[in-house]
CSV table of N, CA, C and O in Angstrom, one decimal:
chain,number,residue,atom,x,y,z
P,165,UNK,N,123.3,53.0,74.9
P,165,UNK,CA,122.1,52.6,74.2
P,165,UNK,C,121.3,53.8,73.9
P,165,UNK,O,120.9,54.6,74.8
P,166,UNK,N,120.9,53.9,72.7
P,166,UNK,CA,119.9,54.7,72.5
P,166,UNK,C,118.7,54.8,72.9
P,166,UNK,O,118.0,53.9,72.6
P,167,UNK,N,118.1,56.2,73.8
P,167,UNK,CA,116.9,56.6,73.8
P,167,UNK,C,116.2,57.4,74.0
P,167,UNK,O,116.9,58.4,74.3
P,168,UNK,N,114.8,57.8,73.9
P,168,UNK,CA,114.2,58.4,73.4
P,168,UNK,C,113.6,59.5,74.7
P,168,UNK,O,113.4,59.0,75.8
P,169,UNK,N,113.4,60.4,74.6
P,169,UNK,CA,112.7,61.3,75.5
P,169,UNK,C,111.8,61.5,75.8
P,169,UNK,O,111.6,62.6,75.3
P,170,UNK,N,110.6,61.1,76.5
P,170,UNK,CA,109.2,60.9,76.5
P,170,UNK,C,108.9,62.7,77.7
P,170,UNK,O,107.9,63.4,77.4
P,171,UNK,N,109.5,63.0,78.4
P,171,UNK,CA,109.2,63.8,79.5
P,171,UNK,C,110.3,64.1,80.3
P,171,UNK,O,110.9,63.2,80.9
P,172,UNK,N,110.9,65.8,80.3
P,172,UNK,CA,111.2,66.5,81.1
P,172,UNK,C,110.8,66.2,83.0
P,172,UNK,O,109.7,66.2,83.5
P,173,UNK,N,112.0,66.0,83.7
P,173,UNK,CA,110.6,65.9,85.3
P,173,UNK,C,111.5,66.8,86.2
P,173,UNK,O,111.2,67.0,87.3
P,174,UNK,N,112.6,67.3,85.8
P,174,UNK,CA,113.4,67.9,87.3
P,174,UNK,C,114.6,68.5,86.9
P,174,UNK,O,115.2,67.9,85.9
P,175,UNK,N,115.3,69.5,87.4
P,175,UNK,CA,116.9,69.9,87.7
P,175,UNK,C,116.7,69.9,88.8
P,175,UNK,O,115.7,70.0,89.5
P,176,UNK,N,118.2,69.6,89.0
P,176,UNK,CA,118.7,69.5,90.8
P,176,UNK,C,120.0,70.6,90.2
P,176,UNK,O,120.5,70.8,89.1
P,177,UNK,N,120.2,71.3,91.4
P,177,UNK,CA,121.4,72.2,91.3
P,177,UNK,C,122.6,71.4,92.6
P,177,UNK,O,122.5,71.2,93.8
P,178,UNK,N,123.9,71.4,91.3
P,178,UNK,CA,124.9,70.6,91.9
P,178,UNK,C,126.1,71.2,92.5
P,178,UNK,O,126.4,72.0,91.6
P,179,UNK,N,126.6,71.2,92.9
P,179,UNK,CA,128.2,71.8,93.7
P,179,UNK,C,129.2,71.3,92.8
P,179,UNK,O,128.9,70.7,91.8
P,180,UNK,N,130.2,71.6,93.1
P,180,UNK,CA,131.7,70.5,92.4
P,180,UNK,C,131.7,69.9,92.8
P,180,UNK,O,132.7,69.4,92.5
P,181,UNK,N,131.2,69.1,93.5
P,181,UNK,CA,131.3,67.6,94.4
P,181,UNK,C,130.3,67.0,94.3
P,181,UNK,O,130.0,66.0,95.1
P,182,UNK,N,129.6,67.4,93.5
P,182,UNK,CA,128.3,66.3,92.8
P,182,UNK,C,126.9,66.6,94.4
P,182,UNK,O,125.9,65.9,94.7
P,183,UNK,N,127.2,67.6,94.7
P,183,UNK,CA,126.4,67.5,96.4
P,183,UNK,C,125.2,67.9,95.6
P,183,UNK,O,125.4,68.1,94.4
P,184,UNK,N,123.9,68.0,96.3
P,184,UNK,CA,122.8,68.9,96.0
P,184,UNK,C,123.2,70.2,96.8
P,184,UNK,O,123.9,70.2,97.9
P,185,UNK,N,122.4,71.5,95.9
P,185,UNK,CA,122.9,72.7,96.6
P,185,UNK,C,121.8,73.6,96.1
P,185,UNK,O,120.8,73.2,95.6
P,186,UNK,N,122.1,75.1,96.4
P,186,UNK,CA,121.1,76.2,96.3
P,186,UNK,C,121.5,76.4,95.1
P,186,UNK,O,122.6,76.0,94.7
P,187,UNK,N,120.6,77.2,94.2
P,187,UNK,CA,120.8,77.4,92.7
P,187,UNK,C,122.1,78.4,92.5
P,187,UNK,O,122.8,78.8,91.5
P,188,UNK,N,122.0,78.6,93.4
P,188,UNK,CA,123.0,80.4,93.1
P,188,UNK,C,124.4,79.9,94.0
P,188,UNK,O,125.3,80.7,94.1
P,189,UNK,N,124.5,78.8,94.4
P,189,UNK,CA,126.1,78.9,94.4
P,189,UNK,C,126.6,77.6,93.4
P,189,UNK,O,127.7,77.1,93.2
P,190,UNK,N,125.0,77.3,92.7
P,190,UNK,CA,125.5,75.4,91.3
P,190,UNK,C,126.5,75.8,90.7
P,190,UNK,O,126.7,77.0,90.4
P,191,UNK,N,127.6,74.7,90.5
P,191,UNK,CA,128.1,74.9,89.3
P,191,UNK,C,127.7,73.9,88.1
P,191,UNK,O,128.1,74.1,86.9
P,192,UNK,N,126.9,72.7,88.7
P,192,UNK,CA,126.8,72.1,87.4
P,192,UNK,C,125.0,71.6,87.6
P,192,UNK,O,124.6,71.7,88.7
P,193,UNK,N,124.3,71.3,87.0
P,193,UNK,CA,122.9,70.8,87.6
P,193,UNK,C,122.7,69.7,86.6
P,193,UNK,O,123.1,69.8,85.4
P,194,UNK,N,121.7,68.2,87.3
P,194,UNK,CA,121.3,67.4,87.0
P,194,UNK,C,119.9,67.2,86.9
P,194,UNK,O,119.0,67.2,87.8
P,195,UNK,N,119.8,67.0,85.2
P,195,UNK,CA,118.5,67.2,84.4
P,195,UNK,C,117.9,65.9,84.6
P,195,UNK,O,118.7,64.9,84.8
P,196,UNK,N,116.5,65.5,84.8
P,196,UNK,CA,116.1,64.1,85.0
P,196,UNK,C,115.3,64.1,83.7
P,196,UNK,O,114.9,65.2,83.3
P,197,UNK,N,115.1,62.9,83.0
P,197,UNK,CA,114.2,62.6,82.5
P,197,UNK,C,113.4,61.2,82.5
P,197,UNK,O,113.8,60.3,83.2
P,198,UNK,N,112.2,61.0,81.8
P,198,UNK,CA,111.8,59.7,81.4
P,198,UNK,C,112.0,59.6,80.2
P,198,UNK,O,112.2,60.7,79.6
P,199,UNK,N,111.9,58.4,79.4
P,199,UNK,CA,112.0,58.0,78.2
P,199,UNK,C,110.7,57.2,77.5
P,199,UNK,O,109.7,56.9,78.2
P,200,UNK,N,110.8,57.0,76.8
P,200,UNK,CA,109.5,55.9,75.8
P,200,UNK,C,109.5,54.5,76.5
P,200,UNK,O,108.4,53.9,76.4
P,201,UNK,N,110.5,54.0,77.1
P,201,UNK,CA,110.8,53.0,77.2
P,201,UNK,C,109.4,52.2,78.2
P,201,UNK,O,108.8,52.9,79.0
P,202,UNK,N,109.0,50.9,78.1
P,202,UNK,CA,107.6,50.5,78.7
P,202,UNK,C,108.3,49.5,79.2
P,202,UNK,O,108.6,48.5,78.6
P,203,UNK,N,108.6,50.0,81.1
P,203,UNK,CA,107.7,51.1,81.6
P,203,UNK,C,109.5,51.8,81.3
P,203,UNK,O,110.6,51.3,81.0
P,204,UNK,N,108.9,53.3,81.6
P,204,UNK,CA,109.6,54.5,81.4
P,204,UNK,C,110.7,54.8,82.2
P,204,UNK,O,110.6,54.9,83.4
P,205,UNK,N,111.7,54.7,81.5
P,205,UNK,CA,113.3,54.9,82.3
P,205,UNK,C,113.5,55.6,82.7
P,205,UNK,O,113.9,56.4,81.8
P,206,UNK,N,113.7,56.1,83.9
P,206,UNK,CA,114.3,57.5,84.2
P,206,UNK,C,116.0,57.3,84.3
P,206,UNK,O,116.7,56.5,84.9
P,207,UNK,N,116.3,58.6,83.4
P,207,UNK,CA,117.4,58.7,82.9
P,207,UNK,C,117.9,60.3,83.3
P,207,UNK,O,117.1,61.2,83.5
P,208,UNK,N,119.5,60.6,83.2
P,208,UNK,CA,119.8,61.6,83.7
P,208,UNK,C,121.0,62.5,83.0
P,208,UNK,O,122.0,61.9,82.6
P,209,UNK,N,121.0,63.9,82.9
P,209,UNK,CA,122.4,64.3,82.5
P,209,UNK,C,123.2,65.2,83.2
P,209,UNK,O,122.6,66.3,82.9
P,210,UNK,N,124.3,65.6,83.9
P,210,UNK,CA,124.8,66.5,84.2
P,210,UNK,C,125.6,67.7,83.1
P,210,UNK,O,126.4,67.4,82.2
P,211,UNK,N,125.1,68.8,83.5
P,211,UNK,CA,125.6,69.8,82.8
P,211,UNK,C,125.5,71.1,83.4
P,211,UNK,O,124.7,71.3,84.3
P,212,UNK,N,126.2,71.8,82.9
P,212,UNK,CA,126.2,73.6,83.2
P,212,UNK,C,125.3,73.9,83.7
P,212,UNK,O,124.2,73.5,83.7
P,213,UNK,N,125.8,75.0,84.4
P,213,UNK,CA,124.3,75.7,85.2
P,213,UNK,C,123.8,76.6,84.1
P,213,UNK,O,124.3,77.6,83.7
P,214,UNK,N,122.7,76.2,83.7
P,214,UNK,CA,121.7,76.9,82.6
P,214,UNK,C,120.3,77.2,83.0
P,214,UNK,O,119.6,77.9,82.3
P,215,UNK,N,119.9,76.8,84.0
P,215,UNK,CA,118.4,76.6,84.9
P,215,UNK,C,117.5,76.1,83.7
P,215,UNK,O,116.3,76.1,84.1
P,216,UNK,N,117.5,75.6,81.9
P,216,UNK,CA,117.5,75.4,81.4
P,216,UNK,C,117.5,73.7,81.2
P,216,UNK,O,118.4,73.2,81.8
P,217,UNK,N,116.7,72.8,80.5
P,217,UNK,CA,116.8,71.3,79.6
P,217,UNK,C,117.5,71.5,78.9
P,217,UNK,O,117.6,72.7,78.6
P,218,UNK,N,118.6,70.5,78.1
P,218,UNK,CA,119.3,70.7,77.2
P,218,UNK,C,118.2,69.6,76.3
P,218,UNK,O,117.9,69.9,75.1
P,219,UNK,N,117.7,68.6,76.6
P,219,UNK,CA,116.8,67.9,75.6
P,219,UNK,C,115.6,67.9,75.9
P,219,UNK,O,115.3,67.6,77.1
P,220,UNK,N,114.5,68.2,74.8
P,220,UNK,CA,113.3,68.1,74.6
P,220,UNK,C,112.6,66.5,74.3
P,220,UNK,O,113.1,65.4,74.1
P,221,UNK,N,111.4,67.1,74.5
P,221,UNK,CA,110.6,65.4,74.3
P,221,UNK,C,111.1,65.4,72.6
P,221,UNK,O,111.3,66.2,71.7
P,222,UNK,N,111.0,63.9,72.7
P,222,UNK,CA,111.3,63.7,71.4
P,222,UNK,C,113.0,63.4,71.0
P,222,UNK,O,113.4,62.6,70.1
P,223,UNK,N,113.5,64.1,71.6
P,223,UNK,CA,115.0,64.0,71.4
P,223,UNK,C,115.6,62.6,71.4
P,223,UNK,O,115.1,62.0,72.3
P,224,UNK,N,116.8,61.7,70.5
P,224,UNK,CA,117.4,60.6,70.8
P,224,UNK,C,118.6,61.0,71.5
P,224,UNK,O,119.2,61.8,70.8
P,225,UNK,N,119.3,60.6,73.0
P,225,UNK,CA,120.5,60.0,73.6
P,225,UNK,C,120.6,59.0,73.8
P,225,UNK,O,119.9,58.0,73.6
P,226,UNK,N,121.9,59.2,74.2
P,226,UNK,CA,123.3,57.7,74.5
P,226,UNK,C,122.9,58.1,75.6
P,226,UNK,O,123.0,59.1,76.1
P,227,UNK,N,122.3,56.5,76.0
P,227,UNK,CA,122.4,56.6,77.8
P,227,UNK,C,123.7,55.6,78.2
P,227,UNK,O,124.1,54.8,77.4
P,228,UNK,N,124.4,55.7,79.5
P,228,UNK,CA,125.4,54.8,79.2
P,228,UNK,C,124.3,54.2,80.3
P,228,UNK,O,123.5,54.9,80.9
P,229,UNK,N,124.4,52.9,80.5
P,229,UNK,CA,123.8,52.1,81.9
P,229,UNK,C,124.5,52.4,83.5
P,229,UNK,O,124.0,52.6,84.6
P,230,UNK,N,125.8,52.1,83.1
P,230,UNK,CA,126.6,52.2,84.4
P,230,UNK,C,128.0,53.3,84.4
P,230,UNK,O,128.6,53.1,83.4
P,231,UNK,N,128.4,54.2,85.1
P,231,UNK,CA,129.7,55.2,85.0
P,231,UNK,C,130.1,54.7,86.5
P,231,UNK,O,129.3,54.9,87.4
P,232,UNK,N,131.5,54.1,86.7
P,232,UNK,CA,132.0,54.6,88.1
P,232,UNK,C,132.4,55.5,88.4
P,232,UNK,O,132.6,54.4,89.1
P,233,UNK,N,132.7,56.4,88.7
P,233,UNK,CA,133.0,57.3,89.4
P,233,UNK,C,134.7,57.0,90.1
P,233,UNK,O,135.9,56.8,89.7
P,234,UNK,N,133.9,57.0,91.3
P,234,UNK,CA,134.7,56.2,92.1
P,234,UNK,C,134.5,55.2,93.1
P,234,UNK,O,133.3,54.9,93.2
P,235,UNK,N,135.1,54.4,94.0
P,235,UNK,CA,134.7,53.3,95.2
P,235,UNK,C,133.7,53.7,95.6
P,235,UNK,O,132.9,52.8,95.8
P,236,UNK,N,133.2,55.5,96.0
P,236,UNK,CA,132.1,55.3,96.5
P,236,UNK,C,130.8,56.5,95.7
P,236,UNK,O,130.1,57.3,96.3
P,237,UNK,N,130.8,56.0,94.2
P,237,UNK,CA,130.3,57.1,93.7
P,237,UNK,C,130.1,56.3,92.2
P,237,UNK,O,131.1,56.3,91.5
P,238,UNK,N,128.5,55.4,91.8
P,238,UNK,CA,128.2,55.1,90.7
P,238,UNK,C,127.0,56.2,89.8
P,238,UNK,O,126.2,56.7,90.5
P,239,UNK,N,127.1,56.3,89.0
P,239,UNK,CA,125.8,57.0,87.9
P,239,UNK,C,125.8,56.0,87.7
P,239,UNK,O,126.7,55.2,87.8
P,240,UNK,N,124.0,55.8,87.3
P,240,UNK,CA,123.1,54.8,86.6
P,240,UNK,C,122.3,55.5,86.0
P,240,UNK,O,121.7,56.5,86.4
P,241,UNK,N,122.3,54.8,84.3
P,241,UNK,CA,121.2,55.3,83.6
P,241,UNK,C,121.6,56.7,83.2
P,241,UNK,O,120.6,57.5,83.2
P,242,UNK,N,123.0,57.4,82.8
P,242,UNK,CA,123.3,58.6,82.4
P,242,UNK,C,123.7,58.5,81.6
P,242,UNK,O,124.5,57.6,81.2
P,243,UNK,N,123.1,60.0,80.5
P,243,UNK,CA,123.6,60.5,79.1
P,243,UNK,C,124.9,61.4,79.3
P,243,UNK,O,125.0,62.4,79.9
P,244,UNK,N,126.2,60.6,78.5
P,244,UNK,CA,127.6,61.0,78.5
P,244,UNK,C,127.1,62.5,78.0
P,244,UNK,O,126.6,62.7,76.9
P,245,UNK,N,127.3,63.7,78.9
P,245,UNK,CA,127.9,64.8,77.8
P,245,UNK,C,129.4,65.1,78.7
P,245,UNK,O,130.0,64.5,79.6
P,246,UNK,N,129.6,66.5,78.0
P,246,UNK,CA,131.0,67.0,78.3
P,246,UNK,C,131.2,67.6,79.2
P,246,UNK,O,132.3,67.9,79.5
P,247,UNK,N,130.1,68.0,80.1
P,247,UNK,CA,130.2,68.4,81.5
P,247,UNK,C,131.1,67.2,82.2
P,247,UNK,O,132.2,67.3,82.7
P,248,UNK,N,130.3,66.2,81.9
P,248,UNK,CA,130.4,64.8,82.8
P,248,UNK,C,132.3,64.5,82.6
P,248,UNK,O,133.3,64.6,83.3
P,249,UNK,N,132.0,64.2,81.4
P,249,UNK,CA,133.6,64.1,80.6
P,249,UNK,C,134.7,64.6,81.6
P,249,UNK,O,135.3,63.9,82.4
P,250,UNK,N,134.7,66.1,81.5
P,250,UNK,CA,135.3,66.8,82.5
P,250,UNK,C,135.2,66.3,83.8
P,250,UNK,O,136.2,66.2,84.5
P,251,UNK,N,133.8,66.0,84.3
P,251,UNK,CA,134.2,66.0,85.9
P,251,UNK,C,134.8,65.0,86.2
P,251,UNK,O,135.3,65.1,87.3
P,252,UNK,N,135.1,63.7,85.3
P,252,UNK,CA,135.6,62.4,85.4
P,252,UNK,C,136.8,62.4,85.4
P,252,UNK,O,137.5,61.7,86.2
P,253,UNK,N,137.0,63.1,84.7
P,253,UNK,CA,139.2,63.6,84.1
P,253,UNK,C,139.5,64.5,85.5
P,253,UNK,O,140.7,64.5,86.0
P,254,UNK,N,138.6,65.2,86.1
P,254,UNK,CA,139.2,65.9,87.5
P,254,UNK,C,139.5,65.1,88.4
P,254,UNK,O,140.4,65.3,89.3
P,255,UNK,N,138.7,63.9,88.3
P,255,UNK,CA,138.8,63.2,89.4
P,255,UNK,C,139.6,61.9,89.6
P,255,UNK,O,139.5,61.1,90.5
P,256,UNK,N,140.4,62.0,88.1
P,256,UNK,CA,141.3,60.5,87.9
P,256,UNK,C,142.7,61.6,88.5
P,256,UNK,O,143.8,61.2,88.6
């Protein structure tokens, strides 16, 4: 579903194993945002260690609602990119 970017609020720096971690050993980090949506969605993307947003306010994403993972590992409310893509194919 399409949406809209109202506000930047956080990176977390991530491990290969989706863990939280120190910036300097991330390999991938998870961007938080809010959206326009009333009230405001917080929505999320995994990607590259860039210490870096990859979307600004104003920007349109594909949020998906739901990703399994696996039995014990759901995303909610995440924008598909190719980081993600990848970590999904590692783990089938």
């Amino acid at each position: 579903m399409q949406r809209t970017i109202s506000k930047q609020l956080a990176i977390t720096y991530l491990d290969s194993r989706l863990n939280k971690c120190d910036s300097a050993i991330a390999t991938m980090q998870l961007e938080s945002y809010y959206t326009t949506d009333e009230p405001p969605l917080k929505v999320g993307v995994i990607n590259p260690v860039t210490r870096k947003y990859a979307y600004n306010t104003g920007d349109t994403v594909n949020v998906e609602p739901k990703i399994v993972l696996s039995n014990t590992c759901m995303l909610t409310n995440i924008i598909h990119s190719n980081q993600l893509a990848k970590f999904i194919e590692q783990q089938r």
